[in-house]
Each structure stands twice: as structure tokens, then as C-alpha cells.
């Protein structure tokens, strides 16, 4: 669904802004 895609996009942005705080929940591109 569109909401799921938006949620993933937001999570990726948060992971990029603060890597290490959400990395344990959602491993980002790093």
C-alpha cells in the first residue's frame, strides 16, 4: 500500500539523519 511505502521512506530518512538509533530496528543502506 501507499502508506507502507511512505512509512519505509520516512524510516530511511530517519536512519540517514541519525544512524545508530534506528539501525538496530531497521538496518539502513549502510
XYZ file of C-alpha atoms in Angstrom:
30
model
C 0.000 0.000 0.000
C 1.000 3.628 -0.398
C 1.126 4.182 3.370
C 3.604 1.334 3.767
C 5.848 2.866 1.096
C 5.679 6.286 2.774
C 6.472 4.719 6.144
C 9.533 2.970 4.732
C 10.676 6.226 3.116
C 10.338 8.082 6.442
C 12.240 5.337 8.254
C 15.047 5.554 5.700
C 15.241 9.332 6.146
C 15.361 8.970 9.923
C 18.060 6.317 9.639
C 20.120 8.640 7.431
C 19.723 11.551 9.850
C 20.525 9.510 12.961
C 22.325 6.271 12.067
C 22.722 4.027 15.093
C 19.425 4.967 16.770
C 17.194 3.108 14.337
C 19.843 0.856 12.800
C 19.080 -1.828 15.373
C 15.429 -1.747 14.266
C 15.808 -1.231 10.513
C 19.301 -1.796 9.069
C 19.718 1.027 6.541
C 21.785 1.125 3.323
C 24.974 1.470 5.349
